[in-house]
PDB file of C-alpha atoms in Angstrom:
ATOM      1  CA  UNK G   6     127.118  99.432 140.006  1.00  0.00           C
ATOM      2  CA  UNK G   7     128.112  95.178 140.506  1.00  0.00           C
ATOM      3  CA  UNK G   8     129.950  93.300 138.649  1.00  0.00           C
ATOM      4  CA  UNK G   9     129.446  89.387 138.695  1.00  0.00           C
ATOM      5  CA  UNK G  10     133.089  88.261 139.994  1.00  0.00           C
ATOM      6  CA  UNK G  11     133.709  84.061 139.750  1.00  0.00           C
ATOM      7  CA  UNK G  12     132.868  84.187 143.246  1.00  0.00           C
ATOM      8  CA  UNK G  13     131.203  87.253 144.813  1.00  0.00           C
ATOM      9  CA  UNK G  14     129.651  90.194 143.995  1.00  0.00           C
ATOM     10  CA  UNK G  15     132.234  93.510 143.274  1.00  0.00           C
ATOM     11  CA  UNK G  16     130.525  96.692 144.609  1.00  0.00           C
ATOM     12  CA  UNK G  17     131.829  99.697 141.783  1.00  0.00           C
ATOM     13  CA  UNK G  18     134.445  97.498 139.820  1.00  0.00           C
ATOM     14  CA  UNK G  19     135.772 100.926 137.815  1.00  0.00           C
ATOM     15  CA  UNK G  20     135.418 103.279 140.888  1.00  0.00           C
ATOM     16  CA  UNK G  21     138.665 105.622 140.539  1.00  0.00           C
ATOM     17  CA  UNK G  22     141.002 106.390 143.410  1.00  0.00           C
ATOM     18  CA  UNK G  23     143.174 109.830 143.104  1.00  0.00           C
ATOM     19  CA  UNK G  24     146.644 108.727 143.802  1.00  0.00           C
ATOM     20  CA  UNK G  25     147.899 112.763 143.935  1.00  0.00           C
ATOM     21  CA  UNK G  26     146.749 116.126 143.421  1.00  0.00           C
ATOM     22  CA  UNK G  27     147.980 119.254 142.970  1.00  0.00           C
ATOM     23  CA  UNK G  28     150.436 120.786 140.329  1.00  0.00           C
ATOM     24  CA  UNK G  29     152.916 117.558 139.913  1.00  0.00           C
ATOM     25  CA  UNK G  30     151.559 114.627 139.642  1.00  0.00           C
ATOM     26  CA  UNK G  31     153.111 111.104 139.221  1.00  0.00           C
ATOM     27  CA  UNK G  32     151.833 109.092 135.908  1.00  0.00           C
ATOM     28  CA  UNK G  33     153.244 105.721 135.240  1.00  0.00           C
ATOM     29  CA  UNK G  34     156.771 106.539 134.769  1.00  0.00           C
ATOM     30  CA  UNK G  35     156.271 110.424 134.425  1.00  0.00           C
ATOM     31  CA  UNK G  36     156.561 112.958 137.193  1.00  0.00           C
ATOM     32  CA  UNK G  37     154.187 115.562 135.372  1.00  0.00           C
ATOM     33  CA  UNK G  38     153.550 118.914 136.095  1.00  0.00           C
ATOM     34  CA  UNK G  39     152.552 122.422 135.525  1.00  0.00           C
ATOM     35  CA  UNK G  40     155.479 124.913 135.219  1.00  0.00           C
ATOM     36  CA  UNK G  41     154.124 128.098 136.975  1.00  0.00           C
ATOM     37  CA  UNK G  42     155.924 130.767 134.793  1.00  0.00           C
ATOM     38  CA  UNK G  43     155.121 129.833 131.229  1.00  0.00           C
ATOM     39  CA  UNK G  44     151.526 127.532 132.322  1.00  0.00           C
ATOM     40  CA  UNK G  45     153.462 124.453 129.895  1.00  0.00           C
ATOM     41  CA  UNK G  46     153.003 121.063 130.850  1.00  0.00           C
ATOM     42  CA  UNK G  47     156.418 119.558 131.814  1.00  0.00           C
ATOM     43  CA  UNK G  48     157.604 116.113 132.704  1.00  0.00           C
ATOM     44  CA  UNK G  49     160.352 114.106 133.920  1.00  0.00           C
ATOM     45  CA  UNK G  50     161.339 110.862 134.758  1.00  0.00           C
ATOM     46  CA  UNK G  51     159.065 109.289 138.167  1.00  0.00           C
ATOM     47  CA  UNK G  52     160.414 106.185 139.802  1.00  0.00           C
ATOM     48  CA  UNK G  53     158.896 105.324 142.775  1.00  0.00           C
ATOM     49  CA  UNK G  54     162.224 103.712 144.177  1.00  0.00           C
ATOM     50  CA  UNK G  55     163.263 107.471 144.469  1.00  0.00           C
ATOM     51  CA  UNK G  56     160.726 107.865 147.084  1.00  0.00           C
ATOM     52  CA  UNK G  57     161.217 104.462 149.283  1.00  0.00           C
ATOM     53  CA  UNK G  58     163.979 104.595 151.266  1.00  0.00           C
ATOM     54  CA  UNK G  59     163.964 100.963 151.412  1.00  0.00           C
ATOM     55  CA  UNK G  60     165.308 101.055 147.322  1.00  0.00           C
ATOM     56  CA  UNK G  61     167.734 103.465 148.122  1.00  0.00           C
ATOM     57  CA  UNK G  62     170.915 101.053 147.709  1.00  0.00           C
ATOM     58  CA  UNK G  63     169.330  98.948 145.196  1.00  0.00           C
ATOM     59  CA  UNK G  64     170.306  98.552 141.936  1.00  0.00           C
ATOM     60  CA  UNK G  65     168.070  99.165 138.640  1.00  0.00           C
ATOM     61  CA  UNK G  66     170.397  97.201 136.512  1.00  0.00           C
ATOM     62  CA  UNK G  67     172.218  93.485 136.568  1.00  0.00           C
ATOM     63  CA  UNK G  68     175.255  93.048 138.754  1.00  0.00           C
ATOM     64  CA  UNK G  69     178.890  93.625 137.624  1.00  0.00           C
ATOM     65  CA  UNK G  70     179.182  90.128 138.057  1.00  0.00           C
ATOM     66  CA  UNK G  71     176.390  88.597 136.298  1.00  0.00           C
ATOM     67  CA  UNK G  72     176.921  85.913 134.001  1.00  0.00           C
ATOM     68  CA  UNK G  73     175.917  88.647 131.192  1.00  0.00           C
ATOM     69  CA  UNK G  74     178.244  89.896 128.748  1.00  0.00           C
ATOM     70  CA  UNK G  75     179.597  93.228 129.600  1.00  0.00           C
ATOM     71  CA  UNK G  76     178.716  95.308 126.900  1.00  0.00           C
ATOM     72  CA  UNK G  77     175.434  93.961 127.613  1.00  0.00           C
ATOM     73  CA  UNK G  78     175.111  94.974 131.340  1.00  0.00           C
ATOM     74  CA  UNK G  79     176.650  98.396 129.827  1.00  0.00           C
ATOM     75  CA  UNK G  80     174.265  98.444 127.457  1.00  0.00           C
ATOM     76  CA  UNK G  81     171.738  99.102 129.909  1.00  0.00           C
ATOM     77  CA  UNK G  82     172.663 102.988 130.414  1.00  0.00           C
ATOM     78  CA  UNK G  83     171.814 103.329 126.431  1.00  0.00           C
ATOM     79  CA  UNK G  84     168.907 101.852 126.862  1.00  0.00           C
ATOM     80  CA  UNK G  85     168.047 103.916 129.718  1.00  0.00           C
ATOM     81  CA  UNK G  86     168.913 107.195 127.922  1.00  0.00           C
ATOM     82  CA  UNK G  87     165.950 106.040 126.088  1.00  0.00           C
ATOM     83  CA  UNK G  88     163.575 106.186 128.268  1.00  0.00           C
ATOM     84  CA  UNK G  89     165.195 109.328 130.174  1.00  0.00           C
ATOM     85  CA  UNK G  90     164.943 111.298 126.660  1.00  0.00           C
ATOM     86  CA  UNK G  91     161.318 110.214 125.781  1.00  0.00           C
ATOM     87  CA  UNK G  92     160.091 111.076 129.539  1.00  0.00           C
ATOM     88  CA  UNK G  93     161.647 114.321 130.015  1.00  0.00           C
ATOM     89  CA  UNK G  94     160.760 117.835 128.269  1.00  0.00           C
ATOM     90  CA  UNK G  95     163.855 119.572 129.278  1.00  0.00           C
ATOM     91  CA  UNK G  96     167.455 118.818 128.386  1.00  0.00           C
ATOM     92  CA  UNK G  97     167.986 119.707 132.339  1.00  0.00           C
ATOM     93  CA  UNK G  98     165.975 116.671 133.695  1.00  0.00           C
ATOM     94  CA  UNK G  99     167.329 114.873 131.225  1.00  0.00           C
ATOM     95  CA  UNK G 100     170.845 115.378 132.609  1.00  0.00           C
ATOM     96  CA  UNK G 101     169.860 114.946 136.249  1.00  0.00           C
ATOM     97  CA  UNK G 102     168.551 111.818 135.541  1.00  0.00           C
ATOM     98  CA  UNK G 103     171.883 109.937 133.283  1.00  0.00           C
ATOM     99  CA  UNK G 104     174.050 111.694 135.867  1.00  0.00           C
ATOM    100  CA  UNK G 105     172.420 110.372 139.064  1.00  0.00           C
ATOM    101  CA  UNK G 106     172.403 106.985 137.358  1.00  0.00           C
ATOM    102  CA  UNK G 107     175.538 107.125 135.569  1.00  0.00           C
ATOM    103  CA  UNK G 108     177.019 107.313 139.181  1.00  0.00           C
ATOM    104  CA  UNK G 109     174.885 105.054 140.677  1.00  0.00           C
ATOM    105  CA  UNK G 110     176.428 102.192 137.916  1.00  0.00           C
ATOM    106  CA  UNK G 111     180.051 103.643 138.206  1.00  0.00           C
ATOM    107  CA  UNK G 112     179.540 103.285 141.748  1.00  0.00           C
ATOM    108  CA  UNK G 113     178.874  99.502 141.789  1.00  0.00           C
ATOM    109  CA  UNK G 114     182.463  98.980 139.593  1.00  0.00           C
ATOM    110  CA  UNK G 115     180.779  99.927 136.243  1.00  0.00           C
ATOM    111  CA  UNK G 116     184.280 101.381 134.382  1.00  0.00           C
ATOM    112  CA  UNK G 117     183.281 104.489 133.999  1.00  0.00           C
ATOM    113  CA  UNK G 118     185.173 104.736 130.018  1.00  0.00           C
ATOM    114  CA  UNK G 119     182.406 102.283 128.563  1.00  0.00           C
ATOM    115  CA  UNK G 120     179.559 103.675 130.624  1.00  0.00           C
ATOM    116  CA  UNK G 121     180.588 106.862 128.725  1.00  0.00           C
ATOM    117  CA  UNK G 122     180.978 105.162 125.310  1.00  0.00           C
ATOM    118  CA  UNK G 123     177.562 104.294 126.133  1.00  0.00           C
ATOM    119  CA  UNK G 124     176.712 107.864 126.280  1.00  0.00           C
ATOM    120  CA  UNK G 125     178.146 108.865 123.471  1.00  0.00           C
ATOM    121  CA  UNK G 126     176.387 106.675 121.259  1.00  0.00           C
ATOM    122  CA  UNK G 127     173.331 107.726 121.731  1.00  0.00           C
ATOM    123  CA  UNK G 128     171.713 109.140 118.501  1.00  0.00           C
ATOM    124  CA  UNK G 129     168.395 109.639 119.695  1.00  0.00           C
ATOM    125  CA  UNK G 130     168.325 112.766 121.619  1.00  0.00           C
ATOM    126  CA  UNK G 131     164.971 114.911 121.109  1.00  0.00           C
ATOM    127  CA  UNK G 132     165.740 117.702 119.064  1.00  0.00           C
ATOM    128  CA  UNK G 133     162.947 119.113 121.272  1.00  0.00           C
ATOM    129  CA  UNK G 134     165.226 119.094 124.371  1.00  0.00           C
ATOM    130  CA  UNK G 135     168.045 121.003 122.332  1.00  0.00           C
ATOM    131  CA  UNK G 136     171.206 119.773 120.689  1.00  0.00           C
ATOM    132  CA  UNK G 137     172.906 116.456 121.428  1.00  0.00           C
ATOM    133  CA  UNK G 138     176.089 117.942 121.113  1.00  0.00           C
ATOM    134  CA  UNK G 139     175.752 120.663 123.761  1.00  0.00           C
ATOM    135  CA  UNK G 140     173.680 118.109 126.430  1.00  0.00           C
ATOM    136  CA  UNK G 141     176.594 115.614 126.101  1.00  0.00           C
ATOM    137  CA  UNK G 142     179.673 118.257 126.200  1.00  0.00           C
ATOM    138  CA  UNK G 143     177.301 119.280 129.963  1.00  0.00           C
ATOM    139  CA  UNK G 144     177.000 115.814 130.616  1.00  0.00           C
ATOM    140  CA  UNK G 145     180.627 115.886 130.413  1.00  0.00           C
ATOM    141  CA  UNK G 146     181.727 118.760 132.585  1.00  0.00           C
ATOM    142  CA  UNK G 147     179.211 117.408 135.433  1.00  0.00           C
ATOM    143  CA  UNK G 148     180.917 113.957 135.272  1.00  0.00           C
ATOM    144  CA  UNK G 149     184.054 115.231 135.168  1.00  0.00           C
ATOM    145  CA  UNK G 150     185.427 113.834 138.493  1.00  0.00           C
ATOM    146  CA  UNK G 151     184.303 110.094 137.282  1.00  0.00           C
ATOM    147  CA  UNK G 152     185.869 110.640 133.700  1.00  0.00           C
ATOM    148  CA  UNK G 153     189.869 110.724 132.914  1.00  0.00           C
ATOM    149  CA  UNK G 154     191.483 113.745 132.400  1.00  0.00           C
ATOM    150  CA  UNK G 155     193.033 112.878 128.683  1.00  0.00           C
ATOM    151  CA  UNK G 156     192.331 114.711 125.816  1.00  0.00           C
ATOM    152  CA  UNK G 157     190.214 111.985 124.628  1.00  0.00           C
ATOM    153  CA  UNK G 158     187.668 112.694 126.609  1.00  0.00           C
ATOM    154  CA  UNK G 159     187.668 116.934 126.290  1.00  0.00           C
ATOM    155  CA  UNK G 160     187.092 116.087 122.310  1.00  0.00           C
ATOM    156  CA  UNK G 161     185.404 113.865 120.423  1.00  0.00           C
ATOM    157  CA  UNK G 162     188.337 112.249 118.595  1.00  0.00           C
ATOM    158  CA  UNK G 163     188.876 113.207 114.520  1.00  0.00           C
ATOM    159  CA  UNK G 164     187.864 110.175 112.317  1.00  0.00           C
ATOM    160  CA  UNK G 165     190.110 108.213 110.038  1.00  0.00           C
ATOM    161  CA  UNK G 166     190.075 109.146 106.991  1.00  0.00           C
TER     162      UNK G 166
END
């Protein structure tokens, strides 16, 4: 088939390419693939930066020292948990994902405190991916070494009453 272009002639205008094959497969933003031991579909997060080497010290997210407000360059880890939750169908890719980029912002001066309020505002968890509650007290114990030792982070503190 030809399509009429403005100035030539396209030979096969809608011919499909395959990108991948094979039991994962990247999608958009979705790393998909077929779990051998139950046959489910499962997915997580795909960024393609993960697989360039040239992106490995780049940032996803504006500079510490951009003219943006803090809690709006902070905000950006919410808004990620976002898209993290929707991609993912297990609460452990979930994790993998917020921790690697968790550290990734704490590691170009994000304070690690708000990048963790952050976290724990997040209302949104799937209930499909388990309970909010138990994901962020994991979330928790892996960040531990980033996190301050005080009992206000080991409990969520009681509210005023």
């Amino acid at each position: 088939r030809t399509l009429q272009g403005a100035v030539r002639i396209i030979n096969m205008p809608l011919e499909l390419t395959n990108a991948s094959e094979g039991c994962s497969v990247h999608y958009l933003d979705y790393r998909v693939s077929l779990d051998p031991k139950s046959g489910l579909l499962v997915s997580k997060v795909y960024d393609k930066r993960d697989d360039n080497p040239l992106f490995l010290d780049q940032r996803s997210f504006p500079h510490r020292a951009s003219a943006l407000s803090y809690k709006c360059k902070a905000g950006v880890m919410h808004s990620q948990l976002h898209r993290f939750d929707r991609r993912s169908t297990s609460t452990r890719a979930f994790l993998e994902r917020t921790e690697a980029y968790f550290r990734k912002m704490a590691g170009n001066l994000f304070t690690p405190a708000s990048l963790f309020r952050q976290v724990k505002i997040y209302a949104a968890f799937s209930p499909s991916n388990g309970s909010w509650l138990t994901a962020l007290n994991k979330l928790r114990r892996r960040l531990g070494d980033l996190l301050p030792k005080t009992r206000d982070w080991r409990q969520t503190p009681p509210r005023p009453q």
